[in-house]
CSV table of C-alpha atoms and ligand atoms in Angstrom, one decimal:
chain,number,residue,atom,x,y,z
P,547,MET,CA,21.5,0.0,223.1
P,548,PHE,CA,23.7,-1.1,225.7
P,549,ASP,CA,21.2,-2.2,229.1
P,550,ASP,CA,22.6,0.4,231.2
P,551,VAL,CA,25.5,2.7,229.0
P,552,LYS,CA,24.6,5.7,230.6
P,553,ALA,CA,25.2,4.5,234.3
P,554,GLY,CA,29.1,4.6,233.1
P,555,HIS,CA,29.2,8.6,232.0
P,556,THR,CA,27.1,10.3,234.1
P,557,VAL,CA,27.2,11.6,237.6
P,558,ARG,CA,24.0,10.3,239.5
P,559,MET,CA,26.4,7.8,241.7
P,560,ARG,CA,28.7,9.7,244.7
P,561,GLY,CA,30.0,8.0,247.3
P,562,PRO,CA,33.5,7.6,249.3
P,563,ARG,CA,36.5,9.3,247.8
P,564,GLY,CA,39.6,7.5,247.6
P,565,VAL,CA,39.1,4.7,250.6
P,566,VAL,CA,36.5,2.5,249.8
P,567,ASP,CA,37.8,-0.9,247.7
P,568,SER,CA,36.2,-0.7,244.7
P,569,SER,CA,37.0,-4.5,244.0
P,570,LEU,CA,33.3,-5.1,244.8
P,571,SER,CA,31.9,-2.3,242.5
P,572,VAL,CA,33.5,-3.5,239.2
P,573,LEU,CA,32.4,-6.5,239.5
P,574,LEU,CA,29.2,-5.5,239.7
P,575,GLU,CA,29.5,-2.3,237.4
P,576,GLY,CA,31.5,-4.0,234.4
P,577,TYR,CA,32.3,-1.8,232.1
P,578,ALA,CA,30.5,1.5,233.5
P,579,TRP,CA,33.1,1.2,236.8
P,580,LEU,CA,35.6,3.3,235.9
P,581,PRO,CA,34.0,5.9,233.5
P,582,ALA,CA,31.6,6.0,236.4
P,583,ARG,CA,34.2,6.8,239.1
P,584,ARG,CA,35.7,9.0,237.1
P,585,ALA,CA,33.1,11.1,236.0
P,586,ARG,CA,32.6,11.8,239.7
P,587,SER,CA,36.0,14.0,239.8
P,588,ALA,CA,36.3,17.5,238.5
P,589,SER,CA,40.1,16.1,236.4
P,590,GLY,CA,38.5,13.3,235.0
P,591,VAL,CA,40.5,10.8,236.9
P,592,ALA,CA,39.9,8.3,239.5
P,593,HIS,CA,41.0,8.3,242.9
P,594,THR,CA,40.3,4.7,244.3
P,595,ARG,CA,41.3,1.3,245.4
P,596,VAL,CA,41.4,-2.1,244.0
P,597,LEU,CA,42.3,-5.6,245.6
P,598,GLY,CA,43.2,-3.6,248.5
P,599,GLN,CA,45.5,-2.0,246.4
P,600,ARG,CA,45.5,2.1,245.5
P,601,ALA,CA,44.4,3.0,242.2
P,602,VAL,CA,44.5,5.8,239.9
P,603,GLY,CA,42.0,5.3,237.0
P,604,LEU,CA,42.4,7.5,233.3
P,605,CYS,CA,40.5,7.8,230.0
P,606,GLY,CA,42.7,9.2,226.5
P,607,PRO,CA,44.9,10.0,224.5
P,608,ASP,CA,47.3,12.0,226.2
P,609,ALA,CA,47.0,9.3,229.2
P,610,ALA,CA,47.5,6.4,227.0
P,611,ARG,CA,50.8,7.8,225.9
P,612,PHE,CA,51.5,8.8,229.8
P,613,PHE,CA,50.8,5.2,230.7
P,614,TYR,CA,52.6,3.5,227.8
P,615,ASP,CA,56.2,5.4,229.0
P,616,GLN,CA,57.9,3.0,230.8
P,617,ASP,CA,59.8,5.4,232.9
P,618,HIS,CA,56.1,6.1,234.3
P,619,VAL,CA,54.2,2.9,234.4
P,620,ARG,CA,55.4,-1.0,234.3
P,621,ARG,CA,53.5,-4.6,234.5
P,622,HIS,CA,55.1,-6.1,236.7
P,623,THR,CA,53.7,-7.4,240.0
P,624,ALA,CA,50.7,-5.3,238.0
P,625,ILE,CA,48.9,-8.6,236.9
P,626,PRO,CA,46.7,-10.3,239.6
P,627,TRP,CA,47.3,-13.8,239.9
P,628,PRO,CA,43.1,-14.4,239.4
P,629,VAL,CA,44.0,-12.6,235.9
P,630,GLN,CA,47.5,-15.0,235.6
P,631,ASN,CA,45.6,-17.8,236.6
P,632,THR,CA,43.2,-18.0,234.0
P,633,LEU,CA,43.5,-15.1,231.0
P,634,PHE,CA,47.2,-14.9,230.5
P,635,GLY,CA,49.2,-18.1,232.6
P,636,ARG,CA,51.5,-17.4,235.5
P,637,HIS,CA,54.6,-15.0,234.0
P,638,ALA,CA,53.6,-14.6,230.2
P,639,VAL,CA,54.6,-11.9,227.9
P,640,HIS,CA,52.1,-9.4,229.9
P,641,THR,CA,53.8,-9.4,233.2
P,642,LEU,CA,57.4,-8.3,231.4
P,643,ASP,CA,59.8,-5.1,231.2
P,644,GLY,CA,62.4,-3.5,229.6
P,645,GLU,CA,64.9,-6.2,227.9
P,646,ALA,CA,63.0,-9.1,229.3
P,647,HIS,CA,59.9,-8.0,227.7
P,648,ARG,CA,61.3,-6.9,224.1
P,649,CYS,CA,62.5,-10.4,224.2
P,650,ARG,CA,59.7,-12.6,225.0
P,651,LYS,CA,57.8,-10.2,222.8
P,652,ASP,CA,59.6,-10.8,219.6
P,653,VAL,CA,58.3,-14.4,219.2
P,654,PHE,CA,54.8,-12.5,218.8
P,655,LEU,CA,55.5,-9.9,216.8
P,656,LYS,CA,57.6,-12.3,214.2
P,657,THR,CA,55.4,-14.7,214.7
P,658,VAL,CA,51.6,-13.8,214.2
P,659,THR,CA,52.1,-9.3,213.2
P,660,PRO,CA,53.2,-10.2,210.0
P,661,ALA,CA,50.9,-13.1,209.4
P,662,ALA,CA,47.5,-11.2,209.7
P,663,GLU,CA,46.3,-12.5,206.3
P,664,GLU,CA,47.7,-15.8,206.5
P,665,VAL,CA,45.4,-16.5,209.3
P,666,ALA,CA,42.6,-14.7,208.3
P,667,GLY,CA,42.9,-17.0,205.3
P,668,HIS,CA,43.0,-20.3,207.4
P,669,ALA,CA,39.6,-18.5,209.4
P,670,ALA,CA,37.7,-18.2,205.6
P,671,ALA,CA,38.7,-22.0,204.8
P,672,ALA,CA,37.7,-22.9,208.3
P,673,TRP,CA,34.5,-21.3,207.7
P,674,ASP,CA,33.6,-22.2,204.9
P,675,ASP,CA,33.6,-25.9,205.6
P,676,ALA,CA,32.1,-25.3,208.7
P,677,VAL,CA,29.2,-23.9,207.0
P,678,SER,CA,29.0,-26.2,203.8
P,679,SER,CA,28.2,-28.6,206.9
P,680,TRP,CA,25.3,-26.3,208.5
P,681,ARG,CA,21.7,-28.8,208.3
P,682,PRO,CA,19.0,-25.9,206.7
P,683,GLY,CA,16.7,-24.6,209.5
P,684,GLU,CA,18.7,-26.4,212.4
P,685,PRO,CA,20.2,-22.9,215.5
P,686,VAL,CA,23.8,-22.0,215.1
P,687,VAL,CA,24.9,-20.9,217.7
P,688,LEU,CA,27.5,-17.9,215.8
P,689,PHE,CA,29.1,-17.8,219.1
P,690,ASP,CA,30.2,-21.2,219.5
P,691,GLU,CA,30.5,-21.3,215.4
P,692,ALA,CA,33.0,-18.9,215.3
P,693,ALA,CA,34.9,-19.5,218.1
P,694,ARG,CA,35.8,-23.3,217.0
P,695,ILE,CA,35.8,-22.3,213.3
P,696,ILE,CA,39.3,-20.5,214.7
P,697,THR,CA,40.1,-22.6,217.2
P,698,ARG,CA,40.3,-25.1,214.0
P,699,GLY,CA,42.4,-22.0,211.7
P,700,MET,CA,44.7,-20.9,214.4
P,701,CYS,CA,46.1,-24.3,215.6
P,702,ARG,CA,46.3,-25.4,211.4
P,703,TRP,CA,48.5,-22.2,210.7
P,704,ALA,CA,50.0,-22.6,214.4
P,705,GLY,CA,50.9,-26.3,213.3
P,706,VAL,CA,49.2,-27.5,216.5
P,707,PRO,CA,48.7,-31.2,215.0
P,708,LEU,CA,44.5,-30.7,216.4
P,709,PRO,CA,41.6,-34.2,215.5
P,710,ASP,CA,38.4,-32.7,214.0
P,711,ALA,CA,37.3,-34.4,217.0
P,712,ASP,CA,38.8,-32.9,219.7
P,713,VAL,CA,37.7,-29.0,218.1
P,714,PRO,CA,35.0,-28.3,219.8
P,715,ARG,CA,36.4,-29.5,224.1
P,716,VAL,CA,39.3,-27.1,222.8
P,717,ALA,CA,37.3,-24.3,222.3
P,718,ALA,CA,35.3,-24.2,224.3
P,719,ASP,CA,38.5,-24.0,227.0
P,720,LEU,CA,40.2,-21.6,225.1
P,721,VAL,CA,36.7,-19.6,225.5
P,722,ALA,CA,36.6,-20.2,229.0
P,723,MET,CA,39.4,-19.1,229.8
P,724,VAL,CA,38.5,-15.8,228.5
P,725,ASP,CA,35.3,-15.8,230.0
P,726,GLY,CA,35.9,-16.3,233.4
P,727,PHE,CA,39.2,-14.5,234.0
P,728,ALA,CA,37.0,-11.5,235.5
P,729,THR,CA,34.8,-13.0,238.2
P,730,PRO,CA,34.9,-15.6,241.2
P,731,GLY,CA,32.8,-18.5,241.3
P,732,PRO,CA,32.4,-20.9,238.6
P,733,ARG,CA,33.2,-18.7,235.6
P,734,HIS,CA,36.2,-18.0,237.4
P,735,TRP,CA,37.0,-22.1,238.1
P,736,ARG,CA,36.4,-23.3,234.5
P,737,ALA,CA,38.7,-21.1,233.6
P,738,ARG,CA,41.2,-22.5,235.5
P,739,ALA,CA,40.4,-26.0,235.2
P,740,ALA,CA,40.7,-24.8,231.3
P,741,ARG,CA,44.2,-23.7,232.1
P,742,GLY,CA,45.5,-26.6,233.3
P,743,ARG,CA,44.9,-28.7,230.6
P,744,ARG,CA,45.5,-27.3,228.4
P,745,GLU,CA,48.9,-25.9,229.4
P,746,ALA,CA,49.4,-29.6,229.9
P,747,TRP,CA,48.7,-30.6,226.4
P,748,LEU,CA,51.0,-27.7,224.2
P,749,GLY,CA,53.2,-28.1,227.6
P,750,GLN,CA,53.4,-32.2,226.4
P,751,LEU,CA,53.2,-31.2,222.3
P,752,VAL,CA,56.9,-28.5,223.0
P,753,THR,CA,58.6,-31.5,225.1
P,754,SER,CA,57.6,-33.6,221.6
P,755,VAL,CA,59.0,-31.2,219.3
P,756,ARG,CA,62.4,-30.8,221.6
P,757,ALA,CA,63.1,-34.9,221.9
P,758,GLY,CA,62.3,-34.8,218.2
P,759,ALA,CA,59.7,-37.1,218.2
P,760,ILE,CA,56.6,-34.5,216.3
P,761,VAL,CA,59.6,-32.3,213.9
P,762,PRO,CA,56.9,-29.1,213.7
P,763,THR,CA,57.1,-27.1,210.1
P,764,SER,CA,59.6,-24.2,210.3
P,765,GLY,CA,57.8,-21.0,211.2
P,766,THR,CA,55.3,-22.0,212.5
P,767,ALA,CA,54.3,-21.0,215.6
P,768,LEU,CA,54.8,-24.8,217.6
P,769,ASP,CA,58.4,-24.6,216.2
P,770,ALA,CA,59.0,-20.6,217.3
P,771,VAL,CA,57.6,-21.1,220.5
P,772,SER,CA,59.3,-24.4,221.7
P,773,ARG,CA,63.2,-22.8,220.0
P,774,HIS,CA,62.8,-19.3,221.6
P,775,ARG,CA,64.8,-18.4,224.0
P,776,GLU,CA,64.9,-16.1,227.5
P,777,ILE,CA,67.2,-13.0,227.8
P,778,ASP,CA,69.2,-14.7,229.4
P,779,GLY,CA,69.8,-17.5,226.9
P,780,PRO,CA,67.8,-20.4,228.5
P,781,GLU,CA,64.3,-22.3,226.5
P,782,LEU,CA,61.4,-21.4,228.1
P,783,THR,CA,60.4,-24.6,230.4
P,784,PRO,CA,57.6,-26.6,228.3
P,785,ARG,CA,54.9,-24.6,231.3
P,786,LEU,CA,56.2,-21.0,229.9
P,787,ALA,CA,56.3,-22.4,226.4
P,788,ALA,CA,52.4,-23.2,226.5
P,789,VAL,CA,51.6,-20.8,228.2
P,790,GLU,CA,52.9,-18.3,225.3
P,791,LEU,CA,51.9,-20.8,222.5
P,792,LEU,CA,48.3,-20.1,224.5
P,793,ASN,CA,49.0,-16.7,224.9
P,794,ILE,CA,48.8,-16.9,220.5
P,795,ILE,CA,45.8,-18.9,220.2
P,796,ARG,CA,43.5,-17.9,222.8
P,797,PRO,CA,43.1,-14.7,222.3
P,798,ALA,CA,43.1,-15.0,218.4
P,799,VAL,CA,39.8,-17.3,219.1
P,800,ALA,CA,38.7,-14.4,221.0
P,801,THR,CA,37.9,-12.6,218.4
P,802,CYS,CA,34.2,-15.4,218.6
P,803,TRP,CA,33.4,-12.1,220.5
P,804,PHE,CA,33.3,-9.5,217.9
P,805,VAL,CA,32.0,-12.0,215.2
P,806,ALA,CA,28.4,-12.7,217.8
P,807,TYR,CA,28.7,-8.7,217.7
P,808,ALA,CA,28.7,-9.4,214.1
P,809,GLY,CA,25.9,-10.6,214.1
P,810,HIS,CA,24.2,-8.5,216.5
P,811,ALA,CA,25.0,-5.4,214.1
P,812,LEU,CA,23.5,-7.0,210.6
P,813,HIS,CA,20.8,-7.9,212.5
P,814,THR,CA,20.5,-4.3,214.4
P,815,TRP,CA,21.2,-2.4,211.7
P,816,PRO,CA,20.5,-4.0,208.3
P,817,GLN,CA,21.7,-1.1,206.4
P,818,HIS,CA,25.5,-2.6,206.7
P,819,ARG,CA,24.6,-6.2,204.8
P,820,GLN,CA,24.8,-4.5,201.0
P,821,ARG,CA,28.0,-2.5,202.0
P,822,LEU,CA,29.4,-5.0,202.9
P,823,ARG,CA,27.8,-7.9,200.8
P,824,SER,CA,29.9,-6.3,198.2
P,825,GLY,CA,32.9,-7.1,199.5
P,826,ASP,CA,34.9,-2.9,199.6
P,827,PRO,CA,37.5,-3.7,201.6
P,828,ALA,CA,37.8,-0.4,202.6
P,829,TYR,CA,34.4,-1.3,204.6
P,830,ALA,CA,35.5,-4.1,205.1
P,831,GLU,CA,38.3,-3.0,206.9
P,832,ALA,CA,36.1,0.1,208.5
P,833,PHE,CA,33.3,-2.2,210.0
P,834,ALA,CA,36.0,-4.1,211.3
P,835,HIS,CA,37.3,-1.0,214.1
P,836,GLU,CA,34.5,-0.5,214.5
P,837,LEU,CA,33.3,-3.5,215.5
P,838,ARG,CA,35.9,-3.7,217.6
P,839,ARG,CA,35.5,0.5,219.0
P,840,PHE,CA,31.4,0.1,219.2
P,841,TYR,CA,31.2,-3.3,221.8
P,842,PRO,CA,31.9,-3.8,224.6
P,843,PHE,CA,35.7,-6.4,225.3
P,844,ALA,CA,39.4,-5.7,227.2
P,845,PRO,CA,37.4,-2.6,230.0
P,846,PHE,CA,40.4,-1.3,231.2
P,847,ILE,CA,44.5,-2.3,231.5
P,848,GLY,CA,46.3,-1.6,234.5
P,849,GLY,CA,50.1,-1.2,235.3
P,850,ARG,CA,51.6,-0.3,238.3
P,851,ALA,CA,53.6,3.5,239.2
P,852,VAL,CA,57.3,3.4,238.7
P,853,ARG,CA,58.3,6.2,241.1
P,854,ASP,CA,56.0,9.1,242.8
P,855,LEU,CA,54.0,10.8,239.5
P,856,ASP,CA,52.1,14.0,238.4
P,857,TRP,CA,48.9,14.1,236.2
P,858,ARG,CA,47.8,16.9,235.6
P,859,GLY,CA,48.4,18.2,238.7
P,860,GLU,CA,46.5,14.7,239.9
P,861,ARG,CA,49.5,12.8,242.2
P,862,ILE,CA,50.2,9.0,241.3
P,863,PRO,CA,52.1,7.6,244.2
P,864,LYS,CA,54.6,5.2,243.9
P,865,HIS,CA,53.9,1.7,243.0
P,866,ALA,CA,50.2,2.4,242.9
P,867,MET,CA,48.3,1.1,240.2
P,868,VAL,CA,47.7,2.8,236.7
P,869,LEU,CA,44.7,2.6,235.6
P,870,LEU,CA,43.7,3.1,231.8
P,871,ASP,CA,40.0,3.2,230.7
P,872,LEU,CA,39.6,1.4,227.6
P,873,TRP,CA,35.8,1.2,227.1
P,874,GLY,CA,35.8,4.8,227.6
P,875,HIS,CA,38.3,5.7,225.7
P,876,ASN,CA,36.4,3.8,223.1
P,877,HIS,CA,33.4,6.2,224.0
P,878,ASP,CA,34.4,9.3,224.9
P,879,GLU,CA,32.3,11.9,223.1
P,880,ASP,CA,35.0,14.4,222.5
P,881,LEU,CA,37.0,11.6,220.8
P,882,TRP,CA,34.1,10.3,218.8
P,883,GLY,CA,31.5,12.3,218.0
P,884,ASP,CA,28.7,10.0,218.9
P,885,PRO,CA,30.4,7.7,220.0
P,886,TYR,CA,26.8,5.2,221.1
P,887,THR,CA,26.2,4.8,217.0
P,888,PHE,CA,26.9,2.1,215.5
P,889,ARG,CA,29.1,3.9,212.3
P,890,PRO,CA,31.7,2.7,210.5
P,891,GLU,CA,31.8,4.9,207.9
P,892,ARG,CA,33.5,7.3,210.8
P,893,PHE,CA,36.6,5.3,209.7
P,894,LEU,CA,36.3,5.7,205.9
P,895,GLY,CA,39.6,7.8,204.6
P,896,ARG,CA,40.6,8.1,208.3
P,897,ASP,CA,43.8,7.1,209.4
P,898,ILE,CA,43.6,6.3,213.0
P,899,GLY,CA,47.0,7.4,215.2
P,900,PRO,CA,48.8,4.8,217.6
P,901,PHE,CA,46.7,6.5,220.6
P,902,GLU,CA,42.8,6.9,218.7
P,903,LEU,CA,41.6,3.2,218.5
P,904,VAL,CA,42.2,1.3,221.7
P,905,PRO,CA,40.3,-2.0,222.4
P,906,GLN,CA,43.7,-3.5,221.9
P,907,GLY,CA,46.2,-1.3,223.2
P,908,ALA,CA,47.8,1.8,222.6
P,909,GLY,CA,50.8,2.9,221.0
P,910,ASP,CA,53.4,0.7,219.6
P,911,PRO,CA,53.4,-2.6,219.1
P,912,TYR,CA,57.1,-2.8,218.5
P,913,THR,CA,57.8,-1.3,221.9
P,914,ASN,CA,55.6,-1.7,224.1
P,915,HIS,CA,52.4,-3.6,225.4
P,916,ARG,CA,50.3,-2.8,222.4
P,917,CYS,CA,48.1,-6.2,221.4
P,918,PRO,CA,50.6,-7.9,218.6
P,919,GLY,CA,47.6,-9.8,217.2
P,920,GLU,CA,45.7,-7.1,216.3
P,921,PRO,CA,45.8,-6.8,212.7
P,922,ALA,CA,45.3,-10.5,212.6
P,923,VAL,CA,41.9,-9.7,214.7
P,924,VAL,CA,41.3,-7.5,211.7
P,925,ALA,CA,41.4,-9.1,209.1
P,926,MET,CA,40.1,-12.1,210.3
P,927,LEU,CA,36.9,-9.8,211.0
P,928,ARG,CA,37.3,-8.1,207.3
P,929,THR,CA,36.7,-11.5,206.4
P,930,LEU,CA,34.3,-13.4,208.3
P,931,ALA,CA,32.0,-9.9,208.3
P,932,VAL,CA,31.8,-10.6,204.5
P,933,ARG,CA,31.2,-14.5,204.3
P,934,LEU,CA,28.3,-13.2,207.0
P,935,ALA,CA,27.1,-11.0,205.4
P,936,ARG,CA,26.8,-13.0,202.3
P,937,LEU,CA,24.8,-15.6,204.1
P,938,ASP,CA,21.3,-16.6,203.8
P,939,TYR,CA,19.9,-16.7,207.5
P,940,GLU,CA,16.5,-16.2,209.3
P,941,VAL,CA,17.3,-14.6,212.9
P,942,PRO,CA,14.8,-16.6,215.4
P,943,ASP,CA,13.4,-14.6,218.8
P,944,GLN,CA,16.2,-14.9,221.2
P,945,ASP,CA,17.6,-12.4,224.3
P,946,LEU,CA,20.1,-10.2,222.0
P,947,ALA,CA,21.1,-8.7,225.3
P,948,ILE,CA,24.4,-7.1,225.7
P,949,ALA,CA,24.9,-6.8,229.5
P,950,LEU,CA,28.0,-4.4,230.5
P,951,ARG,CA,27.5,-5.6,234.3
P,952,ARG,CA,29.4,-8.6,232.5
P,953,ILE,CA,33.0,-8.8,232.2
P,954,PRO,CA,33.3,-9.3,229.4
P,955,ALA,CA,29.9,-9.3,228.2
P,956,ARG,CA,28.6,-11.0,225.0
P,957,PRO,CA,25.0,-10.9,223.6
P,958,ALA,CA,22.8,-13.0,225.8
P,959,SER,CA,22.1,-15.9,223.2
P,960,GLY,CA,25.4,-16.0,221.4
P,961,PHE,CA,23.7,-14.8,219.0
P,962,VAL,CA,21.3,-18.1,217.2
P,963,LEU,CA,21.2,-17.8,213.4
P,964,THR,CA,19.5,-20.5,210.9
P,965,THR,CA,20.3,-21.2,207.5
S,357,HEM,C1,39.6,-10.3,220.6
S,357,HEM,C2,41.0,-10.5,219.9
S,357,HEM,C3,42.0,-9.6,221.3
S,357,HEM,C4,41.5,-8.3,222.2
S,357,HEM,C5,40.4,-8.4,222.4
S,357,HEM,C6,43.0,-7.7,222.7
S,357,HEM,C7,43.2,-7.4,223.9
S,357,HEM,C8,44.1,-7.5,223.5
S,357,HEM,C9,45.0,-6.0,224.9
S,357,HEM,C10,43.0,-5.0,225.4
S,357,HEM,C11,46.1,-6.4,224.8
S,357,HEM,C12,46.8,-5.7,226.5
S,357,HEM,C13,47.3,-4.3,225.8
S,357,HEM,C14,48.7,-3.7,227.2
S,357,HEM,O1,48.6,-4.0,228.3
S,357,HEM,O2,48.8,-2.5,226.7
S,357,HEM,C15,46.5,-7.2,224.9
S,357,HEM,C16,47.5,-7.8,224.6
S,357,HEM,C17,48.4,-9.1,223.7
S,357,HEM,N1,48.0,-10.1,222.9
S,357,HEM,FE1,46.1,-9.0,223.0
S,357,HEM,N2,43.8,-9.1,222.1
S,357,HEM,C18,43.5,-9.6,220.7
S,357,HEM,C19,43.7,-10.9,219.8
S,357,HEM,C20,45.1,-11.5,220.2
S,357,HEM,C21,45.4,-11.9,219.2
S,357,HEM,C22,44.8,-12.5,217.8
S,357,HEM,C23,46.7,-12.6,219.1
S,357,HEM,C24,47.9,-13.2,218.5
S,357,HEM,C25,49.0,-13.0,219.1
S,357,HEM,C26,47.4,-11.5,221.0
S,357,HEM,C27,48.0,-11.4,221.4
S,357,HEM,C28,48.8,-10.5,222.7
S,357,HEM,C29,49.5,-10.7,223.3
S,357,HEM,C30,51.0,-11.9,223.7
S,357,HEM,C31,49.7,-9.4,224.4
S,357,HEM,C32,50.0,-9.3,225.7
S,357,HEM,C33,51.4,-7.8,224.8
S,357,HEM,C34,52.4,-7.2,225.6
S,357,HEM,O3,52.3,-7.1,226.9
S,357,HEM,O4,53.7,-7.0,224.9
S,357,HEM,N3,46.2,-11.2,221.1
S,357,HEM,N4,45.3,-7.8,224.0
């Protein structure tokens, strides 16, 4: 299936333990890096160095419970600047702990988390509009089209004014911020430039709202972020408000990765199309979960040990980075049985525990750092995958390889179709 999957789960590669900095290996091996490092030790725990810092890599439900305990691991100083400068924005909610985190997280939990169906409704309406404008025989790159569709839908939902003519540029910038966070070179610089443009845009918008020049609809994300106050009282600076507005819109648009993967899955295993077409909501939901489990997106997450820790007899020194292997967890043979088989049925009639399926983190989003956008992503995928399955289209010859060395991975062609 994936070009280099096996490398992540064998013990073929042996090397010096613990002391050699692995940053280059992360770039070269991508998703396989942490599972391969873990496979070298009998305990399944990787001791390594990343970006010059001691790092310990863990995997599995118990490890996730350990990782999400704030007495063990905190996020302050754990997110490297290259990631903050592209993906999250400087001093975003991802970097906070304790009460400051709880207060900032509230904006997301009160706006996006309960509005999953509304968000999906806006994405679906934008999808229907876009599909009606496709010309027969003209190639559509599903990845790019989905990014524009979700950008349009999400900005409408969030109350962010966005003229149709600007949608392609904004969508391209939002995708660039995600595409360039884990790589040096041109992709990274594109991501930084895109972030600069979009923070300036939304920062001005928030300033206009506060000056009364724009009156947002009450309860929209624009309204909530503009009015939000930090734990100690002040409003977010316009730049920080822009960072957090982007932390709503940007990851929602990243759902385009999974829409392209849905195209890939339906093409590779067409037997799923019929059941999706029927619109059975339970099957559509199971398909959405399997997309998020099976296909690569976030490889691992990181925090910092708050004190000397012991994980099943393995020492984790105070201030070491602790990495939680999400890709390894979602492809663990013991948890999933046949992890490299795409099988949505595995999620039918099954309650998913908080530490079981972890493409967007684990535990409880209301009390820890788990993604607050998970219900919205599942709802969007449920809706858009059914629409895709119902569409009549051809898949011309193209490069559909998904290279696991590339973070974030994606089908090389973006998945091209013609109606
Ligand atoms: C492709 C879709 C998405 C993926 C793969 C994804 C993945 C993730 C992951 C892995 C985390 C880190 C969890 C942790 O550190 O414990 C996270 C956190 C976060 N996500 Fe998502 N996410 C997606 C969509 C969304 C959406 C739609 C939103 C909109 C609100 C969102 C907002 C956030 C925020 C604000 C955080 C930080 C939470 C915190 O630090 O408390 N994400 N996401």
